[in-house]
Amino acid sequence: MMYLDINDWQLTLRQPHQPAQRFTGAAAQTPNGLIFDVDALARSRSHPQQFSNRYLSTIAADPVAGDLGLAKNHADLIYRHLLQLDLPASQPLVLAVSGQVSNTQLGLLLGICAEAQLTVKGFIDLALGQSLQIAADEGYHVLDVEQHRMSLAEIQVRDDYRIQTRTTAMDGVGTASIVEGWMNVIADEFVQKTRFDPLHSGQTEQHLFDQVYPWLTQSQMQDHVVSISNGESSREVEITAARLLEKLTQRLAGVELGHVQHLVLTPRAASIPALKSELEQRVPKCSVIAESDIVENYEQLAATMPDDQVKRISQAANLGTALSGESATDPQRSSDSAPAPISDALATHWLLQHTAYPLDHPTLTEAGVHNGSEVTAGTQVTVAGQTYTAIRVT
């Protein structure tokens, strides 16, 4: 079994007994075609019109901004990025998603994965799945970080079950905002000390970004010497940890935690230097999920997934509670919180390769594909050697 976190800062692949692999949801068009991950980030500032890093946060068929070659919409980019991961088609795949991702978006993901020859066994609400081993007699909140937002998921503890309920998305407070803030602080220092603005040109801005981006996962906030080359000249400034911490604190001001009693950070959130120490000053209790627990948690939830239906798991038995005889998604335990199965959603489009056609599109009529309105998302049909997957797109 494979487990994939859908997170555009750290698209994370986990498998039992193997180290986690992390990728960035970023794509860039080059003369040699599309590239992804850190290779794309290396062109993000120098070639912004041929760059995209929003497709894994929108999970939609929105058109791309700029020139991304053969990829014309965000669904195209998701499909092509999944192909780049080169996941084995023989292994079932479980997707862990943030709570604000709708079942409609999951229907689109389901169709894209099918086109990429990947078999999705089910979906897990990420905050619940990662936090099963957090000691808690009462409810808590899980904070996760993406490139363009943070999410705060509420987990309620009821008897022997944990249920993920409301998830709040805090747009504009993510790693992209943090890096942008640090770059602006450094640019101000350059202007004051050298009268040179490294943000004035794409090449020097890229050079600055390449130096700052790795700071996101350093073990602690520290002083840095930043050097920028421009033509034959080179300039450098020293930036203190205090200045970087001040900017991080400003960015975190938009994270509302007044109602939170127990804050739980995902491993990727806790990896940002000083983020935990800043946030734990604002809540009575702060915990961090252990990376080593996550695969075990995911496996426990995957074991309850039916073979004949794709479902989204938003509630689970506490570890130590016997699962035999009662599913972790047993609607009798919490019928008001159990989401509808993904397969219950009606489709709006047929997906062929990486192009989504509305159900009544003339192309489908000519091909002989069913074009009625009562098609369930996830349905597949093969006509004239072409496999069409029913998906739901807003």
CSV table of C-alpha atoms in Angstrom, one decimal:
chain,number,residue,atom,x,y,z
A,1,MET,CA,0.0,0.0,0.0
A,2,MET,CA,1.2,3.5,-0.8
A,3,TYR,CA,0.1,6.7,1.0
A,4,LEU,CA,0.3,10.1,-0.6
A,5,ASP,CA,-0.3,13.4,1.3
A,6,ILE,CA,-1.9,15.9,-1.1
A,7,ASN,CA,0.0,19.0,0.1
A,8,ASP,CA,1.6,21.4,-2.4
A,9,TRP,CA,4.6,22.3,-0.1
A,10,GLN,CA,5.4,18.7,0.8
A,11,LEU,CA,3.6,16.2,-1.5
A,12,THR,CA,4.7,13.3,0.7
A,13,LEU,CA,4.8,9.6,-0.4
A,14,ARG,CA,5.0,7.0,2.4
A,15,GLN,CA,5.3,3.3,2.2
A,16,PRO,CA,5.8,0.8,5.1
A,17,HIS,CA,9.5,0.2,6.0
A,18,GLN,CA,10.7,3.0,3.7
A,19,PRO,CA,11.7,6.6,4.3
A,20,ALA,CA,9.2,9.2,3.3
A,21,GLN,CA,9.7,11.0,0.0
A,22,ARG,CA,8.8,14.6,-0.3
A,23,PHE,CA,8.2,16.7,-3.4
A,24,THR,CA,7.1,20.3,-4.0
A,25,GLY,CA,3.9,21.0,-6.0
A,26,ALA,CA,5.6,23.2,-8.6
A,27,ALA,CA,5.9,23.0,-12.4
A,28,ALA,CA,7.8,25.0,-15.0
A,29,GLN,CA,7.9,25.0,-18.7
A,30,THR,CA,11.4,24.8,-20.3
A,31,PRO,CA,12.7,24.4,-23.8
A,32,ASN,CA,12.9,20.7,-23.1
A,33,GLY,CA,9.3,20.4,-21.7
A,34,LEU,CA,7.7,20.4,-18.3
A,35,ILE,CA,9.8,20.0,-15.1
A,36,PHE,CA,8.6,19.6,-11.5
A,37,ASP,CA,9.6,19.9,-7.9
A,38,VAL,CA,12.9,21.6,-7.0
A,39,ASP,CA,13.9,21.9,-10.6
A,40,ALA,CA,10.8,24.0,-11.2
A,41,LEU,CA,11.5,26.1,-8.2
A,42,ALA,CA,14.9,27.0,-9.6
A,43,ARG,CA,13.0,28.8,-12.4
A,44,SER,CA,10.2,30.3,-10.3
A,45,ARG,CA,11.5,33.8,-10.1
A,46,SER,CA,13.6,34.0,-13.3
A,47,HIS,CA,10.7,32.7,-15.5
A,48,PRO,CA,7.5,33.5,-13.6
A,49,GLN,CA,5.3,33.3,-16.8
A,50,GLN,CA,6.3,29.7,-17.3
A,51,PHE,CA,5.8,28.6,-13.7
A,52,SER,CA,2.9,27.4,-11.6
A,53,ASN,CA,2.6,26.2,-7.9
A,54,ARG,CA,-1.1,26.4,-7.3
A,55,TYR,CA,-2.5,23.3,-9.0
A,56,LEU,CA,-2.3,21.0,-5.9
A,57,SER,CA,-4.1,23.6,-3.8
A,58,THR,CA,-7.0,24.3,-6.3
A,59,ILE,CA,-7.5,20.7,-7.4
A,60,ALA,CA,-9.7,22.0,-10.3
A,61,ALA,CA,-9.8,22.3,-14.0
A,62,ASP,CA,-8.9,26.0,-13.9
A,63,PRO,CA,-6.8,27.2,-16.8
A,64,VAL,CA,-3.1,27.8,-16.1
A,65,ALA,CA,-1.8,31.3,-16.0
A,66,GLY,CA,1.1,31.8,-18.4
A,67,ASP,CA,2.7,29.2,-20.7
A,68,LEU,CA,3.0,25.7,-19.3
A,69,GLY,CA,3.3,24.0,-22.7
A,70,LEU,CA,1.0,21.0,-23.1
A,71,ALA,CA,-0.6,21.5,-19.7
A,72,LYS,CA,-3.6,23.8,-20.2
A,73,ASN,CA,-5.2,23.6,-16.8
A,74,HIS,CA,-4.5,22.6,-13.2
A,75,ALA,CA,-5.9,19.1,-13.7
A,76,ASP,CA,-3.3,18.6,-16.5
A,77,LEU,CA,-0.5,19.6,-14.1
A,78,ILE,CA,-1.7,17.3,-11.4
A,79,TYR,CA,-1.9,14.4,-13.9
A,80,ARG,CA,1.6,15.1,-15.3
A,81,HIS,CA,3.1,15.5,-11.8
A,82,LEU,CA,1.6,12.1,-10.7
A,83,LEU,CA,3.2,10.6,-13.8
A,84,GLN,CA,6.6,12.1,-12.8
A,85,LEU,CA,6.4,10.3,-9.4
A,86,ASP,CA,6.5,7.0,-11.3
A,87,LEU,CA,4.3,5.2,-8.8
A,88,PRO,CA,3.8,1.5,-9.4
A,89,ALA,CA,0.4,0.8,-10.8
A,90,SER,CA,0.3,-2.6,-9.1
A,91,GLN,CA,0.0,-1.1,-5.6
A,92,PRO,CA,-3.2,0.5,-4.2
A,93,LEU,CA,-2.9,4.1,-3.3
A,94,VAL,CA,-4.5,5.9,-0.4
A,95,LEU,CA,-4.7,9.7,-0.6
A,96,ALA,CA,-4.5,11.9,2.6
A,97,VAL,CA,-6.2,15.2,2.1
A,98,SER,CA,-6.9,18.4,4.1
A,99,GLY,CA,-10.3,18.8,5.5
A,100,GLN,CA,-11.2,21.8,3.3
A,101,VAL,CA,-10.9,19.6,0.2
A,102,SER,CA,-14.4,18.9,-1.0
A,103,ASN,CA,-15.8,15.6,-2.2
A,104,THR,CA,-16.2,17.3,-5.6
A,105,GLN,CA,-12.4,17.9,-5.7
A,106,LEU,CA,-11.8,14.3,-4.6
A,107,GLY,CA,-13.9,13.1,-7.5
A,108,LEU,CA,-11.6,15.0,-9.9
A,109,LEU,CA,-8.5,13.5,-8.1
A,110,LEU,CA,-10.1,10.1,-8.5
A,111,GLY,CA,-10.5,10.5,-12.2
A,112,ILE,CA,-7.0,11.9,-12.7
A,113,CYS,CA,-5.5,9.0,-10.8
A,114,ALA,CA,-7.4,6.5,-12.9
A,115,GLU,CA,-6.1,8.2,-16.1
A,116,ALA,CA,-2.6,7.9,-14.6
A,117,GLN,CA,-3.2,4.1,-14.1
A,118,LEU,CA,-3.3,4.4,-10.3
A,119,THR,CA,-5.8,2.6,-8.2
A,120,VAL,CA,-7.2,4.8,-5.4
A,121,LYS,CA,-8.4,2.6,-2.5
A,122,GLY,CA,-9.7,5.6,-0.5
A,123,PHE,CA,-9.2,9.0,1.1
A,124,ILE,CA,-8.2,9.9,4.6
A,125,ASP,CA,-8.7,13.2,6.2
A,126,LEU,CA,-5.1,14.1,6.9
A,127,ALA,CA,-5.3,15.7,10.3
A,128,LEU,CA,-7.2,12.8,11.7
A,129,GLY,CA,-5.0,10.2,10.1
A,130,GLN,CA,-1.7,11.7,11.3
A,131,SER,CA,-2.8,12.4,14.9
A,132,LEU,CA,-4.3,9.1,16.0
A,133,GLN,CA,-1.5,8.5,18.5
A,134,ILE,CA,-1.7,12.0,20.1
A,135,ALA,CA,-2.7,11.5,23.7
A,136,ALA,CA,-6.1,13.3,24.1
A,137,ASP,CA,-9.1,12.7,26.3
A,138,GLU,CA,-10.8,15.8,24.9
A,139,GLY,CA,-10.8,17.5,21.5
A,140,TYR,CA,-7.8,19.2,19.9
A,141,HIS,CA,-6.9,21.1,16.7
A,142,VAL,CA,-4.3,20.0,14.1
A,143,LEU,CA,-2.3,22.7,12.2
A,144,ASP,CA,-0.8,21.9,8.8
A,145,VAL,CA,1.1,24.1,6.4
A,146,GLU,CA,0.9,24.3,2.6
A,147,GLN,CA,2.5,26.8,0.2
A,148,HIS,CA,-0.3,29.3,0.1
A,149,ARG,CA,-2.3,28.6,3.3
A,150,MET,CA,-2.4,26.9,6.7
A,151,SER,CA,-5.3,24.7,7.8
A,152,LEU,CA,-6.6,24.2,11.3
A,153,ALA,CA,-8.7,21.0,11.7
A,154,GLU,CA,-10.9,20.4,14.7
A,155,ILE,CA,-10.8,16.8,16.0
A,156,GLN,CA,-13.5,15.8,18.5
A,157,VAL,CA,-13.1,12.9,20.9
A,158,ARG,CA,-16.3,11.0,21.5
A,159,ASP,CA,-16.1,7.9,23.7
A,160,ASP,CA,-13.7,5.6,21.8
A,161,TYR,CA,-13.7,7.5,18.5
A,162,ARG,CA,-12.0,10.6,17.1
A,163,ILE,CA,-13.9,12.6,14.5
A,164,GLN,CA,-12.6,15.3,12.2
A,165,THR,CA,-15.2,18.1,12.0
A,166,ARG,CA,-14.6,21.6,10.9
A,167,THR,CA,-11.4,22.7,9.0
A,168,THR,CA,-10.5,26.3,8.7
A,169,ALA,CA,-8.3,27.4,5.8
A,170,MET,CA,-6.1,30.5,6.4
A,171,ASP,CA,-5.2,31.7,2.9
A,172,GLY,CA,-2.1,33.7,2.4
A,173,VAL,CA,-0.4,32.3,5.4
A,174,GLY,CA,1.9,29.5,4.1
A,175,THR,CA,5.5,28.8,3.2
A,176,ALA,CA,5.3,31.1,0.1
A,177,SER,CA,4.3,34.0,2.4
A,178,ILE,CA,7.1,33.2,4.9
A,179,VAL,CA,9.8,33.0,2.2
A,180,GLU,CA,8.5,36.2,0.6
A,181,GLY,CA,8.7,38.0,4.0
A,182,TRP,CA,12.2,36.9,4.6
A,183,MET,CA,13.3,37.9,1.1
A,184,ASN,CA,11.8,41.4,1.6
A,185,VAL,CA,13.7,41.8,4.9
A,186,ILE,CA,16.9,40.9,3.1
A,187,ALA,CA,16.2,43.1,0.1
A,188,ASP,CA,15.7,46.1,2.5
A,189,GLU,CA,19.0,45.3,4.1
A,190,PHE,CA,20.7,45.2,0.7
A,191,VAL,CA,19.2,48.6,-0.3
A,192,GLN,CA,20.2,50.2,3.0
A,193,LYS,CA,23.7,48.9,3.0
A,194,THR,CA,24.7,48.6,-0.7
A,195,ARG,CA,22.0,50.6,-2.5
A,196,PHE,CA,21.4,47.5,-4.6
A,197,ASP,CA,17.9,45.9,-4.8
A,198,PRO,CA,18.1,42.1,-5.4
A,199,LEU,CA,14.4,42.0,-6.3
A,200,HIS,CA,15.0,44.4,-9.2
A,201,SER,CA,15.7,41.6,-11.8
A,202,GLY,CA,14.5,38.1,-12.2
A,203,GLN,CA,17.9,36.6,-12.1
A,204,THR,CA,19.1,38.2,-8.8
A,205,GLU,CA,15.6,37.5,-7.3
A,206,GLN,CA,16.1,33.9,-8.2
A,207,HIS,CA,19.5,33.8,-6.7
A,208,LEU,CA,18.1,35.2,-3.5
A,209,PHE,CA,15.2,32.7,-3.4
A,210,ASP,CA,17.6,29.8,-4.0
A,211,GLN,CA,19.4,30.8,-0.8
A,212,VAL,CA,16.4,31.5,1.4
A,213,TYR,CA,14.1,28.6,0.5
A,214,PRO,CA,16.2,25.9,2.3
A,215,TRP,CA,15.8,27.9,5.6
A,216,LEU,CA,12.2,26.6,5.8
A,217,THR,CA,13.4,23.3,7.2
A,218,GLN,CA,16.4,24.2,9.2
A,219,SER,CA,16.4,23.0,12.7
A,220,GLN,CA,16.5,26.5,14.2
A,221,MET,CA,16.4,30.1,13.3
A,222,GLN,CA,19.9,31.4,12.8
A,223,ASP,CA,22.0,34.3,11.4
A,224,HIS,CA,22.9,34.1,7.7
A,225,VAL,CA,25.2,35.8,5.3
A,226,VAL,CA,23.5,36.3,1.9
A,227,SER,CA,25.6,37.0,-1.2
A,228,ILE,CA,24.2,38.2,-4.5
A,229,SER,CA,26.1,38.3,-7.8
A,230,ASN,CA,25.1,40.8,-10.4
A,231,GLY,CA,27.3,40.8,-13.5
A,232,GLU,CA,30.9,40.9,-12.4
A,233,SER,CA,30.1,42.4,-9.0
A,234,SER,CA,29.1,40.6,-5.8
A,235,ARG,CA,27.5,42.0,-2.7
A,236,GLU,CA,26.6,40.5,0.6
A,237,VAL,CA,24.8,41.3,3.8
A,238,GLU,CA,24.3,39.6,7.1
A,239,ILE,CA,20.8,39.1,8.3
A,240,THR,CA,20.2,38.2,11.9
A,241,ALA,CA,17.9,35.5,13.3
A,242,ALA,CA,16.1,38.2,15.2
A,243,ARG,CA,15.0,40.0,12.0
A,244,LEU,CA,13.8,36.7,10.4
A,245,LEU,CA,11.9,35.8,13.6
A,246,GLU,CA,10.2,39.2,13.7
A,247,LYS,CA,9.0,38.7,10.1
A,248,LEU,CA,7.8,35.2,10.8
A,249,THR,CA,5.9,36.5,13.9
A,250,GLN,CA,4.2,39.1,11.6
A,251,ARG,CA,3.2,36.4,9.2
A,252,LEU,CA,1.7,34.2,11.9
A,253,ALA,CA,-0.4,37.1,13.3
A,254,GLY,CA,-3.2,36.0,10.9
A,255,VAL,CA,-3.4,32.5,12.5
A,256,GLU,CA,-6.4,32.7,14.9
A,257,LEU,CA,-5.9,30.4,17.9
A,258,GLY,CA,-8.1,32.1,20.5
A,259,HIS,CA,-10.4,29.1,20.8
A,260,VAL,CA,-7.7,26.4,20.7
A,261,GLN,CA,-6.8,24.6,23.9
A,262,HIS,CA,-4.6,21.9,22.5
A,263,LEU,CA,-2.7,22.6,19.3
A,264,VAL,CA,-1.2,19.7,17.4
A,265,LEU,CA,1.4,20.4,14.7
A,266,THR,CA,2.0,18.1,11.7
A,267,PRO,CA,5.7,17.2,11.2
A,268,ARG,CA,6.0,19.5,8.3
A,269,ALA,CA,4.5,22.4,10.3
A,270,ALA,CA,6.9,21.7,13.1
A,271,SER,CA,9.9,21.6,10.8
A,272,ILE,CA,9.6,25.4,10.1
A,273,PRO,CA,12.2,27.0,12.5
A,274,ALA,CA,10.7,28.8,15.4
A,275,LEU,CA,7.1,28.2,14.3
A,276,LYS,CA,6.3,25.9,17.2
A,277,SER,CA,7.9,28.1,19.8
A,278,GLU,CA,5.9,31.1,18.4
A,279,LEU,CA,2.6,29.3,18.4
A,280,GLU,CA,2.9,27.5,21.7
A,281,GLN,CA,3.1,30.9,23.4
A,282,ARG,CA,-0.6,31.4,22.3
A,283,VAL,CA,-2.2,28.1,23.4
A,284,PRO,CA,-2.3,26.3,26.7
A,285,LYS,CA,-0.9,23.1,25.2
A,286,CYS,CA,1.1,22.3,22.1
A,287,SER,CA,2.1,18.9,20.7
A,288,VAL,CA,3.9,17.6,17.6
A,289,ILE,CA,3.0,14.5,15.6
A,290,ALA,CA,5.8,12.0,15.3
A,291,GLU,CA,6.7,11.2,11.7
A,292,SER,CA,7.3,7.6,12.7
A,293,ASP,CA,3.7,7.1,13.8
A,294,ILE,CA,2.1,8.2,10.5
A,295,VAL,CA,2.4,5.1,8.4
A,296,GLU,CA,1.0,3.0,11.2
A,297,ASN,CA,-1.9,5.3,11.6
A,298,TYR,CA,-2.6,5.3,7.9
A,299,GLU,CA,-2.4,1.5,7.7
A,300,GLN,CA,-5.0,1.2,10.5
A,301,LEU,CA,-7.4,3.4,8.6
A,302,ALA,CA,-6.7,1.7,5.3
A,303,ALA,CA,-7.5,-1.7,6.8
A,304,THR,CA,-11.1,-0.5,7.3
A,305,MET,CA,-11.7,0.6,3.7
A,306,PRO,CA,-14.1,-1.5,1.7
A,307,ASP,CA,-12.9,-3.1,-1.6
A,308,ASP,CA,-16.0,-2.2,-3.6
A,309,GLN,CA,-16.3,1.5,-2.8
A,310,VAL,CA,-14.1,4.5,-2.5
A,311,LYS,CA,-14.8,6.3,0.8
A,312,ARG,CA,-13.4,9.2,2.7
A,313,ILE,CA,-12.5,8.5,6.3
A,314,SER,CA,-13.2,11.4,8.7
A,315,GLN,CA,-13.6,9.4,11.9
A,316,ALA,CA,-11.6,6.5,13.5
A,317,ALA,CA,-11.4,4.4,16.6
A,318,ASN,CA,-8.7,5.5,19.0
A,319,LEU,CA,-5.6,3.2,19.0
A,320,GLY,CA,-6.2,0.4,21.4
A,321,THR,CA,-9.9,0.2,20.6
A,322,ALA,CA,-10.8,-3.1,18.9
A,323,LEU,CA,-11.8,-2.5,15.2
A,324,SER,CA,-13.2,-6.0,14.6
A,325,GLY,CA,-16.9,-5.9,14.1
A,326,GLU,CA,-17.1,-2.1,13.8
A,327,SER,CA,-15.7,0.0,11.0
A,328,ALA,CA,-13.8,3.1,11.7
A,329,THR,CA,-16.3,4.8,9.5
A,330,ASP,CA,-19.4,3.2,11.1
A,331,PRO,CA,-22.2,5.6,10.4
A,332,GLN,CA,-24.1,4.3,13.4
A,333,ARG,CA,-21.5,5.9,15.7
A,334,SER,CA,-21.7,9.3,14.2
A,335,SER,CA,-24.2,9.7,11.4
A,336,ASP,CA,-24.1,13.5,11.5
A,337,SER,CA,-20.3,13.5,10.8
A,338,ALA,CA,-19.9,10.7,8.3
A,339,PRO,CA,-19.4,12.1,4.8
A,340,ALA,CA,-21.1,10.6,1.8
A,341,PRO,CA,-18.9,8.1,-0.2
A,342,ILE,CA,-17.0,9.7,-3.0
A,343,SER,CA,-18.7,7.3,-5.4
A,344,ASP,CA,-22.1,8.7,-4.5
A,345,ALA,CA,-21.3,12.1,-6.3
A,346,LEU,CA,-22.8,12.6,-9.7
A,347,ALA,CA,-20.3,13.3,-12.4
A,348,THR,CA,-20.2,16.5,-14.5
A,349,HIS,CA,-17.5,15.5,-17.0
A,350,TRP,CA,-15.9,12.5,-18.7
A,351,LEU,CA,-12.1,12.6,-18.4
A,352,LEU,CA,-10.1,11.2,-21.4
A,353,GLN,CA,-6.4,11.2,-20.8
A,354,HIS,CA,-6.0,14.7,-19.2
A,355,THR,CA,-8.9,16.5,-20.9
A,356,ALA,CA,-12.3,16.8,-19.1
A,357,TYR,CA,-15.4,17.0,-21.4
A,358,PRO,CA,-18.8,18.1,-20.1
A,359,LEU,CA,-21.3,15.2,-20.2
A,360,ASP,CA,-23.2,16.7,-23.2
A,361,HIS,CA,-20.0,17.6,-25.2
A,362,PRO,CA,-20.4,16.8,-29.0
A,363,THR,CA,-17.1,14.9,-28.9
A,364,LEU,CA,-18.6,12.3,-26.5
A,365,THR,CA,-21.7,12.0,-28.7
A,366,GLU,CA,-19.6,11.3,-31.7
A,367,ALA,CA,-17.6,8.7,-29.8
A,368,GLY,CA,-20.7,7.0,-28.5
A,369,VAL,CA,-20.0,7.7,-24.8
A,370,HIS,CA,-23.1,7.9,-22.5
A,371,ASN,CA,-24.0,11.6,-22.2
A,372,GLY,CA,-26.9,11.5,-19.8
A,373,SER,CA,-27.0,13.3,-16.5
A,374,GLU,CA,-27.1,10.3,-14.1
A,375,VAL,CA,-23.5,9.2,-14.2
A,376,THR,CA,-21.6,8.4,-10.9
A,377,ALA,CA,-18.2,9.9,-10.4
A,378,GLY,CA,-15.5,7.2,-10.6
A,379,THR,CA,-17.4,5.2,-13.3
A,380,GLN,CA,-15.2,4.1,-16.2
A,381,VAL,CA,-16.2,3.0,-19.7
A,382,THR,CA,-14.0,2.0,-22.7
A,383,VAL,CA,-15.1,2.9,-26.2
A,384,ALA,CA,-13.1,2.2,-29.3
A,385,GLY,CA,-10.0,1.4,-27.1
A,386,GLN,CA,-10.3,4.7,-25.2
A,387,THR,CA,-11.0,4.7,-21.5
A,388,TYR,CA,-13.2,7.5,-20.2
A,389,THR,CA,-13.5,8.2,-16.4
A,390,ALA,CA,-16.5,10.0,-15.0
A,391,ILE,CA,-15.5,12.9,-12.7
A,392,ARG,CA,-17.2,15.8,-10.9
A,393,VAL,CA,-15.8,19.3,-11.6
A,394,THR,CA,-17.3,22.5,-10.0
